[in-house]
Amino acid sequence: MGIEEKLPAGFLLTTVEQVAGYMRKSSVWPATFGLACCAIEMMAVGTPDYDIARFGMERFSATPRQADLMIVAGRVSNKMAPVLRQVYDQMPEPKWVISMGVCASSGGMFNNYAIVQGVDHVVPVDVYLPGCPPRPEMLINAILVLHQQIQNSKLGVNRVEAARAAEQAALEATPTHAMKGLLA
Amino acid sequence: MADDKQRDYFLSDLFAPVGGFGVTFATMFRKVATEEYPEEKRPTQPRYHGRHQLNRHPDGLEKCVGCELCAWACPADAIFVEGADNDDTEGGAGRFSPGERYGRVYQINYLRCIFCGYCIEACPTRALTMTNEYELADDNRGDLIFEKDQLLAPLRQGMLQPPHPMVAGTTERDYYRGKVEKATPEQEAWVRDQDEAADAANDDTTAQPVAGHLEGGVTK
């Protein structure tokens, strides 16, 4: 139907977005942000037994300025929340956040005044990972889910459009404080 | 003799700087310890605490009686149960479990659940058990609240999708004593009649959207 039909054999067409997405997902560098017991499992993912380097995550960056993925591993206390936000702000764009474990994702069993009830109150989260703590395979699975998201992310005008659409959807959605049942 | 020793030292000194590479080289022939996770999954322990499952009786009726003991036992308040009465009358909601009541709404919030298994200990009918499934990551909080239809065990051979009546001549007790082994022809006929009646009703009102009789019917 398009240019694909007229090409000689041996040519492969793709979009800039797909190529950029492939490049980006192939070398995501995580920032170390271990807060509690989940961090132990996160460290286990770095060992040869699970070997996170297979997914292009060669090492956990000690500085947020050289990282583009924040794995929030553990419960976030109210006192830690501004620090978490600062680390996130110091990371260069494009950046992603995995909320590892139930405490980071929703407060988990710590439904009390000291713990932030979900790290998405502080930073935008791309992948939520249940588990207490999640086993290393679960974290790798979350990383693969994130890879899928990065691969399909938009660029340029499309990115602006996608962001507008997401914002519009967020404005129309029921706010968390108005939700009933388990989402409250 | 002295010359031999001298030559030995000479050789070892010569290869000393590259000796370490020997370790690296030998490692290439050793078995790889890494788990090739997405392609080859290592099985979990049989009693691993994974995603929950709501079990069924051998004829397809649900084991959950909506007692909410799991919700009470949960230290993280991750479980929400709402029981309702089974209704065997003509034109009623139908029967979902052998006893008096069943779990109409059953939700588990996997972003609160800590997989401790207290709910499984609390369950009086062994309706709630845990599977070995652990791949649960998702991109939003709403989808990680699992509804009853996601948690229910799949229908096996000889099982019928509830609602349908109990096996004729049995009591709730007989179900727990294992006297019911599979759905009887009477139950199958009953379900077939219900399906035909529903199809006929659908044909009459093709233009109108049909109100599904989905269990729960609760929005997220």
CSV table of C-alpha atoms in Angstrom, one decimal:
chain,number,residue,atom,x,y,z
A,1,MET,CA,0.0,0.0,0.0
A,2,GLY,CA,2.8,2.4,0.8
A,3,ILE,CA,6.5,2.6,0.2
A,4,GLU,CA,7.0,-0.9,1.6
A,5,GLU,CA,5.5,-2.5,-1.5
A,6,LYS,CA,8.0,-0.7,-3.9
A,7,LEU,CA,11.1,-1.5,-1.9
A,8,PRO,CA,13.5,-4.2,-3.2
A,9,ALA,CA,14.0,-7.2,-1.0
A,10,GLY,CA,16.4,-7.0,1.9
A,11,PHE,CA,15.2,-3.6,3.2
A,12,LEU,CA,13.5,-3.1,6.5
A,13,LEU,CA,11.4,-0.1,7.3
A,14,THR,CA,10.7,1.2,10.8
A,15,THR,CA,9.7,4.5,12.5
A,16,VAL,CA,12.1,6.9,14.3
A,17,GLU,CA,10.0,6.3,17.4
A,18,GLN,CA,10.4,2.5,17.2
A,19,VAL,CA,14.2,2.9,16.8
A,20,ALA,CA,14.5,5.4,19.6
A,21,GLY,CA,12.3,3.3,21.8
A,22,TYR,CA,14.5,0.2,21.1
A,23,MET,CA,17.6,2.2,21.9
A,24,ARG,CA,16.2,3.6,25.1
A,25,LYS,CA,14.8,0.4,26.4
A,26,SER,CA,18.1,-1.4,25.8
A,27,SER,CA,20.1,0.6,28.2
A,28,VAL,CA,18.1,1.9,31.1
A,29,TRP,CA,20.2,2.8,34.0
A,30,PRO,CA,18.6,2.5,37.4
A,31,ALA,CA,19.3,4.8,40.3
A,32,THR,CA,19.9,3.2,43.6
A,33,PHE,CA,16.9,4.1,45.8
A,34,GLY,CA,16.6,1.2,48.3
A,35,LEU,CA,14.6,2.2,51.3
A,36,ALA,CA,13.8,-1.0,53.0
A,37,CYS,CA,13.6,-4.8,52.6
A,38,CYS,CA,12.7,-4.6,48.9
A,39,ALA,CA,16.2,-3.2,48.4
A,40,ILE,CA,17.7,-6.6,49.3
A,41,GLU,CA,15.7,-8.2,46.5
A,42,MET,CA,16.7,-5.4,44.2
A,43,MET,CA,20.4,-6.1,45.0
A,44,ALA,CA,19.7,-9.8,44.4
A,45,VAL,CA,18.7,-8.9,40.8
A,46,GLY,CA,22.1,-7.4,40.3
A,47,THR,CA,23.9,-10.7,41.3
A,48,PRO,CA,25.0,-13.2,38.7
A,49,ASP,CA,22.1,-15.4,39.7
A,50,TYR,CA,19.6,-13.1,38.0
A,51,ASP,CA,22.1,-10.7,36.2
A,52,ILE,CA,20.2,-7.5,35.5
A,53,ALA,CA,23.0,-6.6,33.0
A,54,ARG,CA,21.2,-9.0,30.5
A,55,PHE,CA,18.7,-6.1,30.1
A,56,GLY,CA,21.3,-3.4,29.5
A,57,MET,CA,21.2,-2.2,33.1
A,58,GLU,CA,24.9,-2.6,33.6
A,59,ARG,CA,25.1,-1.0,37.1
A,60,PHE,CA,23.0,0.8,39.6
A,61,SER,CA,24.0,4.4,39.3
A,62,ALA,CA,25.2,6.1,42.5
A,63,THR,CA,24.2,9.5,41.2
A,64,PRO,CA,20.7,10.3,39.9
A,65,ARG,CA,22.3,12.5,37.2
A,66,GLN,CA,23.4,9.4,35.4
A,67,ALA,CA,20.3,7.4,35.8
A,68,ASP,CA,17.0,7.3,34.0
A,69,LEU,CA,15.1,4.7,36.0
A,70,MET,CA,14.2,5.1,39.7
A,71,ILE,CA,13.3,1.8,41.4
A,72,VAL,CA,11.6,2.9,44.6
A,73,ALA,CA,12.3,-0.2,46.7
A,74,GLY,CA,10.6,0.0,50.1
A,75,ARG,CA,8.2,2.1,52.2
A,76,VAL,CA,8.5,5.8,51.7
A,77,SER,CA,8.1,7.7,55.0
A,78,ASN,CA,6.8,11.2,55.0
A,79,LYS,CA,10.2,12.4,55.9
A,80,MET,CA,11.7,10.6,52.9
A,81,ALA,CA,9.2,12.0,50.4
A,82,PRO,CA,11.0,15.3,49.7
A,83,VAL,CA,14.3,13.5,49.3
A,84,LEU,CA,12.7,11.1,46.9
A,85,ARG,CA,11.3,14.0,44.9
A,86,GLN,CA,14.7,15.7,44.8
A,87,VAL,CA,16.4,12.6,43.5
A,88,TYR,CA,13.7,12.2,40.9
A,89,ASP,CA,14.1,15.9,39.8
A,90,GLN,CA,17.8,15.4,39.5
A,91,MET,CA,17.4,12.6,37.0
A,92,PRO,CA,17.7,13.7,33.3
A,93,GLU,CA,14.7,13.2,31.0
A,94,PRO,CA,13.5,10.8,29.8
A,95,LYS,CA,13.0,9.0,33.1
A,96,TRP,CA,10.9,6.3,34.5
A,97,VAL,CA,9.8,5.1,37.9
A,98,ILE,CA,9.1,1.5,39.1
A,99,SER,CA,7.3,1.3,42.3
A,100,MET,CA,8.7,-1.9,43.8
A,101,GLY,CA,6.7,-3.7,46.5
A,102,VAL,CA,3.4,-3.0,48.1
A,103,CYS,CA,4.7,-0.4,50.5
A,104,ALA,CA,6.0,1.9,47.8
A,105,SER,CA,2.9,1.3,45.6
A,106,SER,CA,0.1,1.9,48.1
A,107,GLY,CA,1.5,1.9,51.6
A,108,GLY,CA,0.9,-1.8,51.9
A,109,MET,CA,0.2,-3.0,55.4
A,110,PHE,CA,1.6,0.3,56.9
A,111,ASN,CA,-1.7,2.3,56.7
A,112,ASN,CA,-0.6,4.9,59.2
A,113,TYR,CA,0.5,8.5,59.5
A,114,ALA,CA,4.2,7.9,58.9
A,115,ILE,CA,4.1,6.3,55.5
A,116,VAL,CA,3.2,7.9,52.2
A,117,GLN,CA,0.2,5.9,50.9
A,118,GLY,CA,1.7,5.2,47.5
A,119,VAL,CA,4.7,6.8,45.9
A,120,ASP,CA,2.5,8.1,43.1
A,121,HIS,CA,1.6,10.9,45.5
A,122,VAL,CA,5.1,12.2,45.1
A,123,VAL,CA,6.4,11.1,41.6
A,124,PRO,CA,4.7,9.7,38.5
A,125,VAL,CA,4.9,5.9,38.5
A,126,ASP,CA,5.1,3.9,35.3
A,127,VAL,CA,5.0,0.4,36.7
A,128,TYR,CA,3.5,-0.9,39.9
A,129,LEU,CA,4.9,-4.1,41.3
A,130,PRO,CA,3.1,-6.0,44.0
A,131,GLY,CA,4.8,-8.4,46.5
A,132,CYS,CA,6.3,-8.1,49.9
A,133,PRO,CA,9.0,-8.1,48.9
A,134,PRO,CA,8.7,-9.1,45.3
A,135,ARG,CA,11.0,-12.0,44.3
A,136,PRO,CA,13.8,-11.0,41.8
A,137,GLU,CA,11.9,-12.6,39.0
A,138,MET,CA,9.0,-10.3,39.7
A,139,LEU,CA,11.2,-7.2,39.5
A,140,ILE,CA,12.6,-8.5,36.2
A,141,ASN,CA,9.1,-8.9,35.0
A,142,ALA,CA,8.3,-5.4,36.0
A,143,ILE,CA,11.3,-4.2,34.1
A,144,LEU,CA,10.1,-6.1,31.0
A,145,VAL,CA,6.7,-4.4,31.3
A,146,LEU,CA,8.5,-1.1,31.5
A,147,HIS,CA,10.6,-2.0,28.4
A,148,GLN,CA,7.3,-2.6,26.6
A,149,GLN,CA,6.1,0.9,27.6
A,150,ILE,CA,9.4,2.5,26.6
A,151,GLN,CA,9.4,0.8,23.2
A,152,ASN,CA,5.9,2.2,22.5
A,153,SER,CA,6.6,5.7,23.8
A,154,LYS,CA,6.0,8.7,21.5
A,155,LEU,CA,8.4,11.4,20.3
A,156,GLY,CA,8.1,15.1,19.3
A,157,VAL,CA,4.6,16.2,18.3
A,158,ASN,CA,3.1,12.8,19.1
A,159,ARG,CA,4.6,12.9,22.6
A,160,VAL,CA,3.0,16.3,23.2
A,161,GLU,CA,-0.3,14.9,22.0
A,162,ALA,CA,0.0,11.8,24.1
A,163,ALA,CA,0.8,13.9,27.2
A,164,ARG,CA,-2.2,16.1,26.5
A,165,ALA,CA,-4.5,13.1,26.1
A,166,ALA,CA,-3.1,11.6,29.4
A,167,GLU,CA,-3.6,14.9,31.2
A,168,GLN,CA,-7.2,15.1,29.9
A,169,ALA,CA,-7.9,11.6,31.0
A,170,ALA,CA,-6.4,12.3,34.4
A,171,LEU,CA,-8.5,15.4,34.8
A,172,GLU,CA,-11.7,13.5,33.9
A,173,ALA,CA,-10.8,10.5,36.2
A,174,THR,CA,-12.2,10.2,39.7
A,175,PRO,CA,-9.7,11.8,42.1
A,176,THR,CA,-8.1,9.3,44.6
A,177,HIS,CA,-9.8,11.0,47.6
A,178,ALA,CA,-13.2,10.5,46.0
A,179,MET,CA,-12.7,6.8,45.3
A,180,LYS,CA,-14.6,4.3,47.3
A,181,GLY,CA,-13.6,0.8,48.5
A,182,LEU,CA,-10.0,-0.5,48.1
A,183,LEU,CA,-8.8,2.4,46.0
A,184,ALA,CA,-9.4,5.0,48.7
B,1,MET,CA,69.7,-28.9,39.8
B,2,ALA,CA,70.2,-25.2,40.5
B,3,ASP,CA,69.7,-24.4,36.8
B,4,ASP,CA,66.3,-26.3,36.7
B,5,LYS,CA,65.0,-24.3,39.6
B,6,GLN,CA,66.2,-21.1,38.0
B,7,ARG,CA,64.3,-22.0,34.8
B,8,ASP,CA,61.0,-22.8,36.7
B,9,TYR,CA,61.1,-19.3,38.3
B,10,PHE,CA,61.8,-17.8,34.9
B,11,LEU,CA,58.7,-19.4,33.4
B,12,SER,CA,56.3,-18.6,36.3
B,13,ASP,CA,57.6,-15.0,36.3
B,14,LEU,CA,57.0,-14.8,32.6
B,15,PHE,CA,53.3,-15.9,32.8
B,16,ALA,CA,52.5,-14.2,36.2
B,17,PRO,CA,51.1,-11.0,34.7
B,18,VAL,CA,48.7,-12.9,32.5
B,19,GLY,CA,48.0,-15.7,35.0
B,20,GLY,CA,44.8,-14.0,36.1
B,21,PHE,CA,43.3,-14.3,32.6
B,22,GLY,CA,43.5,-18.1,33.0
B,23,VAL,CA,40.8,-17.8,35.7
B,24,THR,CA,38.6,-15.8,33.3
B,25,PHE,CA,39.3,-18.2,30.4
B,26,ALA,CA,38.5,-21.2,32.6
B,27,THR,CA,35.2,-19.6,33.6
B,28,MET,CA,34.0,-19.8,30.0
B,29,PHE,CA,33.8,-23.5,30.3
B,30,ARG,CA,31.9,-23.5,33.6
B,31,LYS,CA,28.1,-23.9,33.9
B,32,VAL,CA,26.3,-20.6,33.9
B,33,ALA,CA,24.6,-19.9,37.2
B,34,THR,CA,22.3,-17.1,35.8
B,35,GLU,CA,18.6,-17.9,35.6
B,36,GLU,CA,17.5,-16.9,32.0
B,37,TYR,CA,14.3,-15.6,33.5
B,38,PRO,CA,11.8,-14.6,30.9
B,39,GLU,CA,12.7,-17.6,28.7
B,40,GLU,CA,13.4,-20.2,31.2
B,41,LYS,CA,11.6,-19.8,34.5
B,42,ARG,CA,12.9,-21.7,37.6
B,43,PRO,CA,9.9,-23.3,39.3
B,44,THR,CA,8.9,-21.9,42.7
B,45,GLN,CA,8.6,-24.0,45.8
B,46,PRO,CA,5.3,-25.8,45.7
B,47,ARG,CA,4.0,-23.9,48.7
B,48,TYR,CA,5.1,-20.5,47.4
B,49,HIS,CA,2.7,-17.7,48.3
B,50,GLY,CA,1.6,-16.3,44.9
B,51,ARG,CA,-1.6,-15.0,43.5
B,52,HIS,CA,-4.8,-16.2,45.2
B,53,GLN,CA,-7.4,-18.5,43.8
B,54,LEU,CA,-11.1,-19.0,44.7
B,55,ASN,CA,-11.7,-22.7,44.4
B,56,ARG,CA,-14.8,-24.5,43.2
B,57,HIS,CA,-16.7,-27.7,44.2
B,58,PRO,CA,-16.4,-30.5,41.7
B,59,ASP,CA,-19.7,-29.5,40.1
B,60,GLY,CA,-18.7,-25.9,39.5
B,61,LEU,CA,-20.3,-24.3,42.5
B,62,GLU,CA,-18.1,-21.9,44.4
B,63,LYS,CA,-16.6,-22.9,47.8
B,64,CYS,CA,-16.6,-19.3,49.1
B,65,VAL,CA,-19.5,-18.7,51.5
B,66,GLY,CA,-18.9,-15.0,51.9
B,67,CYS,CA,-18.1,-15.2,55.6
B,68,GLU,CA,-15.4,-12.4,55.4
B,69,LEU,CA,-13.1,-14.2,57.7
B,70,CYS,CA,-10.3,-13.7,55.2
B,71,ALA,CA,-10.9,-10.0,55.2
B,72,TRP,CA,-10.9,-9.9,59.0
B,73,ALA,CA,-7.6,-11.9,59.1
B,74,CYS,CA,-5.9,-9.7,56.6
B,75,PRO,CA,-3.2,-7.5,58.3
B,76,ALA,CA,-3.1,-5.2,55.4
B,77,ASP,CA,-6.8,-4.8,54.8
B,78,ALA,CA,-6.4,-5.9,51.2
B,79,ILE,CA,-9.5,-8.1,50.9
B,80,PHE,CA,-13.0,-6.9,50.4
B,81,VAL,CA,-15.9,-9.4,50.5
B,82,GLU,CA,-19.6,-8.8,50.3
B,83,GLY,CA,-21.8,-11.8,50.8
B,84,ALA,CA,-25.3,-12.4,49.5
B,85,ASP,CA,-28.0,-15.0,49.9
B,86,ASN,CA,-28.3,-17.8,47.4
B,87,ASP,CA,-31.6,-17.5,45.7
B,88,ASP,CA,-33.2,-20.7,44.4
B,89,THR,CA,-36.6,-19.3,43.6
B,90,GLU,CA,-37.9,-18.9,40.1
B,91,GLY,CA,-36.5,-15.8,38.5
B,92,GLY,CA,-34.1,-15.2,41.3
B,93,ALA,CA,-30.4,-14.4,41.2
B,94,GLY,CA,-29.6,-18.1,41.3
B,95,ARG,CA,-27.4,-20.3,43.4
B,96,PHE,CA,-23.6,-19.9,43.4
B,97,SER,CA,-22.5,-22.0,46.4
B,98,PRO,CA,-24.0,-25.0,48.1
B,99,GLY,CA,-24.7,-23.3,51.4
B,100,GLU,CA,-26.9,-20.4,52.4
B,101,ARG,CA,-24.7,-17.6,51.3
B,102,TYR,CA,-22.0,-16.9,48.7
B,103,GLY,CA,-19.4,-14.2,48.1
B,104,ARG,CA,-21.1,-11.8,45.7
B,105,VAL,CA,-18.2,-9.3,45.6
B,106,TYR,CA,-14.7,-10.5,46.1
B,107,GLN,CA,-11.8,-8.2,45.6
B,108,ILE,CA,-8.1,-8.5,46.6
B,109,ASN,CA,-6.0,-5.4,46.3
B,110,TYR,CA,-2.6,-6.7,45.2
B,111,LEU,CA,-1.0,-3.4,46.0
B,112,ARG,CA,-1.8,-4.0,49.7
B,113,CYS,CA,-1.6,-7.8,49.9
B,114,ILE,CA,1.7,-8.9,51.5
B,115,PHE,CA,1.2,-12.6,50.6
B,116,CYS,CA,1.3,-13.7,54.3
B,117,GLY,CA,-1.3,-16.4,53.8
B,118,TYR,CA,-3.3,-15.5,56.9
B,119,CYS,CA,-6.4,-15.4,54.7
B,120,ILE,CA,-5.8,-19.0,53.6
B,121,GLU,CA,-5.5,-20.0,57.3
B,122,ALA,CA,-8.7,-18.3,58.1
B,123,CYS,CA,-10.8,-19.7,55.3
B,124,PRO,CA,-13.2,-22.3,56.8
B,125,THR,CA,-14.1,-23.9,53.5
B,126,ARG,CA,-10.6,-24.0,51.7
B,127,ALA,CA,-12.2,-21.7,49.2
B,128,LEU,CA,-9.2,-19.4,49.2
B,129,THR,CA,-5.8,-20.8,48.3
B,130,MET,CA,-2.7,-19.5,46.8
B,131,THR,CA,-1.2,-20.3,43.4
B,132,ASN,CA,2.5,-20.1,42.3
B,133,GLU,CA,1.8,-17.3,39.9
B,134,TYR,CA,3.9,-14.2,40.6
B,135,GLU,CA,3.9,-12.1,37.5
B,136,LEU,CA,1.6,-9.3,38.6
B,137,ALA,CA,3.3,-6.0,37.5
B,138,ASP,CA,0.9,-3.5,35.9
B,139,ASP,CA,0.9,0.2,35.0
B,140,ASN,CA,-1.9,1.4,37.2
B,141,ARG,CA,-3.4,0.9,40.6
B,142,GLY,CA,-6.9,0.1,39.5
B,143,ASP,CA,-6.0,-3.0,37.5
B,144,LEU,CA,-4.2,-4.5,40.4
B,145,ILE,CA,-7.4,-4.8,42.4
B,146,PHE,CA,-8.4,-8.3,41.3
B,147,GLU,CA,-12.1,-9.0,41.0
B,148,LYS,CA,-13.9,-12.3,41.6
B,149,ASP,CA,-13.9,-13.3,38.0
B,150,GLN,CA,-10.1,-12.9,37.9
B,151,LEU,CA,-9.6,-14.9,41.1
B,152,LEU,CA,-12.0,-17.8,40.5
B,153,ALA,CA,-10.5,-21.1,39.5
B,154,PRO,CA,-11.1,-22.1,35.9
B,155,LEU,CA,-13.8,-24.6,35.2
B,156,ARG,CA,-12.4,-28.1,35.0
B,157,GLN,CA,-13.9,-31.3,33.4
B,158,GLY,CA,-17.4,-31.9,34.7
B,159,MET,CA,-17.9,-28.4,36.2
B,160,LEU,CA,-20.7,-26.1,35.2
B,161,GLN,CA,-20.6,-22.3,35.4
B,162,PRO,CA,-22.8,-21.1,38.3
B,163,PRO,CA,-25.5,-20.1,39.0
B,164,HIS,CA,-27.1,-23.6,39.0
B,165,PRO,CA,-28.8,-25.7,41.6
B,166,MET,CA,-27.1,-28.2,43.9
B,167,VAL,CA,-26.9,-31.8,43.0
B,168,ALA,CA,-30.4,-33.2,43.7
B,169,GLY,CA,-30.8,-34.9,47.1
B,170,THR,CA,-27.6,-33.5,48.6
B,171,THR,CA,-27.0,-31.1,51.4
B,172,GLU,CA,-24.2,-28.5,51.9
B,173,ARG,CA,-22.6,-31.1,54.2
B,174,ASP,CA,-22.4,-33.7,51.4
B,175,TYR,CA,-20.3,-31.2,49.3
B,176,TYR,CA,-17.7,-30.9,52.1
B,177,ARG,CA,-17.7,-34.7,52.6
B,178,GLY,CA,-16.7,-35.1,49.0
B,179,LYS,CA,-19.8,-36.9,48.0
B,180,VAL,CA,-20.3,-34.7,44.9
B,181,GLU,CA,-17.9,-35.7,42.2
B,182,LYS,CA,-19.1,-33.9,39.1
B,183,ALA,CA,-22.1,-32.1,37.7
B,184,THR,CA,-25.1,-34.3,37.2
B,185,PRO,CA,-27.2,-34.5,33.9
B,186,GLU,CA,-30.1,-32.7,35.7
B,187,GLN,CA,-27.8,-29.7,36.5
B,188,GLU,CA,-26.5,-29.7,32.9
B,189,ALA,CA,-30.1,-29.7,31.6
B,190,TRP,CA,-31.0,-26.8,34.0
B,191,VAL,CA,-28.0,-24.7,32.7
B,192,ARG,CA,-28.9,-25.5,29.1
B,193,ASP,CA,-32.5,-24.4,29.7
B,194,GLN,CA,-31.3,-21.2,31.3
B,195,ASP,CA,-28.9,-20.5,28.4
B,196,GLU,CA,-31.7,-21.1,25.8
B,197,ALA,CA,-34.0,-18.8,27.7
B,198,ALA,CA,-31.4,-16.1,27.8
B,199,ASP,CA,-30.7,-16.5,24.1
B,200,ALA,CA,-34.4,-16.2,23.3
B,201,ALA,CA,-34.6,-13.1,25.4
B,202,ASN,CA,-31.6,-11.7,23.5
B,203,ASP,CA,-33.2,-12.4,20.1
B,204,ASP,CA,-36.3,-10.5,21.2
B,205,THR,CA,-34.4,-7.4,22.2
B,206,THR,CA,-31.5,-7.3,19.7
B,207,ALA,CA,-31.8,-3.6,19.3
B,208,GLN,CA,-31.5,-2.9,23.0
B,209,PRO,CA,-28.4,-3.4,25.0
B,210,VAL,CA,-28.8,-6.4,27.1
B,211,ALA,CA,-28.2,-6.1,30.9
B,212,GLY,CA,-25.6,-8.9,31.5
B,213,HIS,CA,-26.1,-11.1,34.5
B,214,LEU,CA,-22.4,-10.9,35.3
B,215,GLU,CA,-21.5,-11.7,38.9
B,216,GLY,CA,-20.5,-8.8,41.1
B,217,GLY,CA,-21.4,-6.1,38.8
B,218,VAL,CA,-19.3,-3.7,40.7
B,219,THR,CA,-17.3,-0.9,39.1
B,220,LYS,CA,-13.8,-0.2,40.0
